[in-house]
Amino acid sequence: MTFILNYDAGMINPGSDVARLQKATLDASNWGVHFEADMKDRSGKMAHVIVDGKIENVTAKTRKIIGTWTQGGVTGDFEVTSDD
């Protein structure tokens, strides 16, 4: 999974399966993040995605977002690491 986040826009999986973020929020008091987008599931059908997580090691080059990913009716844990 690839996230590209800018100040004015964002996307998940840039390329042919891109999903543009419809909603993105940051709670700076606890570094909580919330993203929403519509993207294709494994069968090719569109499903709403909700990502809730927390940024860990905010000042480190290898900071992470750890949280839950809900797509359609399925929820699971995830972790992404910055590659800057």
CSV table of C-alpha atoms in Angstrom, one decimal:
chain,number,residue,atom,x,y,z
A,1,MET,CA,0.0,0.0,0.0
A,2,THR,CA,1.3,3.4,-0.9
A,3,PHE,CA,0.0,6.7,0.6
A,4,ILE,CA,0.9,10.0,-1.0
A,5,LEU,CA,-0.1,12.9,1.3
A,6,ASN,CA,0.2,16.6,0.4
A,7,TYR,CA,-1.2,19.7,2.1
A,8,ASP,CA,-4.0,20.0,-0.5
A,9,ALA,CA,-4.7,16.5,-1.7
A,10,GLY,CA,-3.9,12.9,-1.1
A,11,MET,CA,-4.2,9.4,-2.7
A,12,ILE,CA,-3.8,5.7,-2.0
A,13,ASN,CA,-2.0,3.5,-4.5
A,14,PRO,CA,-1.0,6.0,-7.2
A,15,GLY,CA,-1.2,4.5,-10.6
A,16,SER,CA,-3.9,2.6,-12.4
A,17,ASP,CA,-5.7,1.7,-9.1
A,18,VAL,CA,-5.5,5.2,-7.5
A,19,ALA,CA,-8.0,6.1,-4.9
A,20,ARG,CA,-8.3,9.9,-4.2
A,21,LEU,CA,-8.8,10.8,-0.6
A,22,GLN,CA,-12.3,12.2,0.0
A,23,LYS,CA,-11.5,13.1,3.6
A,24,ALA,CA,-8.3,13.4,5.5
A,25,THR,CA,-7.9,14.8,9.0
A,26,LEU,CA,-5.1,15.1,11.6
A,27,ASP,CA,-5.6,15.5,15.3
A,28,ALA,CA,-2.3,17.1,16.3
A,29,SER,CA,-3.0,16.7,20.0
A,30,ASN,CA,-2.4,12.9,19.7
A,31,TRP,CA,-1.1,12.6,16.1
A,32,GLY,CA,-4.3,10.7,15.1
A,33,VAL,CA,-5.2,10.5,11.4
A,34,HIS,CA,-8.4,9.6,9.6
A,35,PHE,CA,-8.7,9.0,5.9
A,36,GLU,CA,-11.6,8.0,3.7
A,37,ALA,CA,-11.7,7.0,0.0
A,38,ASP,CA,-13.5,4.7,-2.4
A,39,MET,CA,-11.3,2.0,-4.0
A,40,LYS,CA,-11.7,-1.3,-5.8
A,41,ASP,CA,-11.8,-4.5,-3.8
A,42,ARG,CA,-10.3,-7.7,-4.9
A,43,SER,CA,-13.3,-8.5,-7.1
A,44,GLY,CA,-13.1,-5.1,-8.8
A,45,LYS,CA,-16.1,-3.6,-7.0
A,46,MET,CA,-15.9,-0.2,-5.4
A,47,ALA,CA,-15.8,-0.2,-1.6
A,48,HIS,CA,-15.6,2.6,0.9
A,49,VAL,CA,-12.3,2.6,2.9
A,50,ILE,CA,-11.9,4.2,6.3
A,51,VAL,CA,-8.4,4.4,7.8
A,52,ASP,CA,-7.9,5.4,11.4
A,53,GLY,CA,-4.4,5.5,12.9
A,54,LYS,CA,-1.8,7.3,14.8
A,55,ILE,CA,1.6,8.6,13.7
A,56,GLU,CA,4.4,7.1,15.7
A,57,ASN,CA,7.9,8.6,16.0
A,58,VAL,CA,6.7,11.8,14.5
A,59,THR,CA,10.1,13.5,14.3
A,60,ALA,CA,12.0,10.4,13.0
A,61,LYS,CA,12.8,9.8,9.4
A,62,THR,CA,11.2,6.3,9.7
A,63,ARG,CA,8.0,7.5,11.3
A,64,LYS,CA,5.0,5.1,11.0
A,65,ILE,CA,1.2,5.2,10.9
A,66,ILE,CA,-0.3,2.3,12.8
A,67,GLY,CA,-4.0,1.7,13.0
A,68,THR,CA,-7.1,0.0,11.5
A,69,TRP,CA,-8.2,-0.3,7.9
A,70,THR,CA,-11.9,-0.9,7.1
A,71,GLN,CA,-12.9,-1.7,3.6
A,72,GLY,CA,-16.5,-2.7,3.0
A,73,GLY,CA,-17.4,-4.8,6.0
A,74,VAL,CA,-13.9,-6.1,6.7
A,75,THR,CA,-11.6,-4.5,9.3
A,76,GLY,CA,-7.9,-5.2,10.0
A,77,ASP,CA,-4.8,-3.8,11.5
A,78,PHE,CA,-2.1,-2.0,9.3
A,79,GLU,CA,1.3,-0.4,9.6
A,80,VAL,CA,3.0,1.8,7.0
A,81,THR,CA,6.5,3.3,7.3
A,82,SER,CA,7.8,6.5,5.7
A,83,ASP,CA,10.5,5.9,3.1
A,84,ASP,CA,11.7,9.5,2.9
